[in-house]
Amino acid sequence: MSNVFIKTYGCQMNKMDTSMVTCAFKEAGFSLTDSVKDADVVLINTCSVRDHAEQRVISHLGHLKHIKKNRPDLVVAVIGCMAQRLGAELLEHEAVDIVCGPTQIPQITELVTKAINEKQKKLAITKNIRRKTPEYQTDALEKFETSFGIEDKQIPSQAFVNVMRGCDNFCSYCVVPYVRGPEVSRPPVAIIEQIRKLADKGVKQVTLLGQRVNAYKYIAGEKIYCLANVLKMASEIEGIEWLKFVTNYPSEKFFDEILQVMADCPKVCKYLHIPAQSGSDKILRAMNRRYTAEQYLDLINKARTTVPGIAIAGDFIVGFPGETEEDFKATVDLVKKARYKNCFIFKYSPRPGTTADKRLKDSVPLEVKKGRNIELLAVQEQISDELSREFLGKVVKVLVEGLSKKPHLNSAENPDKPQLIGRTETDYIVVFNGISSLAGEFVKVKITKTSPLTLFGELI
Ligand code: 5AD
Ligand code: SF4
C-alpha cells in the first residue's frame, strides 16, 4: 500500500479539492501520511493568484528534488492552478512526475498509479482552457464531487461545498479565469443532495463556494435558480444550522434576493465577504471591475439596512499599475466609509497572461506598495478594533473549531481546559477556555476582552 503526503497552498477552493482528492486516494487503497519521510507519493495542490504563492511551490519542489536523489521512486504530483498555468514547463522540473490541472482531478489516483507502475511522467491539463468545458469533463467532475465531496475532516462539523466552478469575470489582474476555466454552476439537486449527505454525517455548518458565488445561476426548464434559492433549499435540511457563502462580486444581480434570504432565514449567516479591490474609479475601471466606489458603497449600505447586524469583509489590491497617491487616498476613504469587520490587503502581483500584465506596466515600486499595504492595514485595524469592542460584555453563539493553535496571553492556563477557538455566525474569531471535546459543538461565550481580529471570553 502506498503512502500519500498532501500539501495545500491557496484558497478555500483548493482546500476543498484537497479534501476530495484525499477521499479519492483512500478509496483507491492508498493511505495518507503527514510526513514526507514516510511518503511514496507527494502531492502538491498549488495556487497561482500571486507570484509569491508560486514561488513557495517552486522552493518546495527544489527541496523535493534533493530528497529524490536518495529516493528516486518517490512520485511527485502537482495539481491545481499552477499545474494548469505552467503545464509542460512544470513537468520538466526534475522533481515533478505528474502535472494535473483542476479539471483533471478526477483522474488523479489513476495518474499516480500509472506513474508508480510505469515510471513515466504524466501531463493532464486542458489545452484550450477558455473553451466551453466538454460535457464528459463536467460529468466527471460532478461524479467526483458527489462521490468524494461528502466528507470534510479539517474542522469538525464543518464542510465546504462547491456550487460553481471557474470564472467569467476577467478582472484584469486575475489569473483565475485562465486556470479554472469558464464559469459553470452546478445543478441545485446535486448541491442539495451533497449537503444532505454531509448533514447525515453530522455537519452543522456548510460554506458554499464559488469565485463569485452570488453569480450562481442554474436554468432548469422554465425555472432559474439563483444563490438565494439554493440557500433557502439548503436551510430546509435537518441538521444544518449555519450556511455561509464566499466570495461575492459587487453586483446588483440577485443581490436583493440574497440579502432577503439572509434577513429572513436564521440559518443563513449574516456575513458578507465582498471585495472592493480599490476605492478609485479610475483604478476600478482599469481592473475591469464593473462598478464605481459609490455604487459599491450603495450595495453595502443596502446590505446593512436589509440585514441589521451583518458583518462585512473585503479584499483590496494596492499598487495596481497607475495607482497614484490620490487613487490610494480614495481607497483609504472607501475603507473608512465601509467599516469592514476585517479586510485582506494584497500587493499587486503581475500575472502572466492577464490583460493587466499584457497592457500595463507594473509601475508602482515595491516599496510604495509595501507602504500603502501597511497604511491601509493600520486604518482597517482601528476600525476592526472599534467594531470588536462593541462585543464587550455581550454573549455570542460560537461554533467551536478546536484547540487554538497559538495560545493567547490572557489564558488562565489550565491543562484540563485548554484554549479553544471558534467562530460566530458573523465570522468573528472567538477564543476561550474549555474542554477539547466541545470541538464541533455550538456554545455560548461571554466576551470579556477584545483585540482587532479576536474576541476573548468565558464559556457560559
Ligand atoms: N495581485 C494581487 N492580488 C490579487 N488578487 C487576485 N489577483 C491578484 C493579483 N494579481 C487578490 C484579490 C482577490 C484575492 C483572492 O486575491 O484581492 O480578491
Ligand atoms: Fe478573479 Fe475577478 Fe473572477 Fe474573482 S471575480 S476570480 S478576482 S476574475
Coordinates of C-alpha atoms and ligand atoms in Angstrom, one line a residue, residues 49-50 173-175 247 273 275 277 315-317 344 346-351, ligand 1:
V49 CA -3.1 34.0 -7.7
R50 CA 0.1 35.9 -6.8
Y173 CA -5.2 41.4 -12.8
C174 CA -6.7 37.9 -12.1
V175 CA -5.4 34.6 -13.4
T247 CA -16.9 35.1 -2.3
H273 CA -17.3 38.9 2.1
P275 CA -14.1 42.5 -2.2
Q277 CA -10.3 45.8 -4.6
D315 CA -10.3 42.5 -0.2
F316 CA -8.0 45.2 -1.6
I317 CA -5.1 45.3 -4.1
F344 CA -7.4 41.2 3.3
F346 CA -2.6 42.4 -1.2
K347 CA 0.2 44.0 -3.1
Y348 CA -0.4 43.9 -6.9
S349 CA 1.4 41.0 -8.4
P350 CA 1.5 40.8 -12.2
R351 CA 0.2 37.5 -13.5
Ligands
5AD1 N1 -2.2 40.5 -7.4 C1 -2.5 40.8 -6.1 N2 -3.7 40.3 -5.5 C2 -4.5 39.6 -6.3 N3 -5.7 39.1 -6.1 C3 -6.2 38.5 -7.2 N4 -5.3 38.6 -8.2 C4 -4.2 39.3 -7.7 C5 -3.0 39.8 -8.2 N5 -2.7 39.6 -9.4 C6 -6.4 39.2 -4.8 C7 -7.8 39.9 -4.9 C8 -8.7 38.7 -4.7 C9 -7.9 37.8 -3.7 C10 -8.4 36.4 -3.7 O1 -6.6 37.9 -4.2 O2 -7.9 40.8 -3.9 O3 -10.0 39.1 -4.1

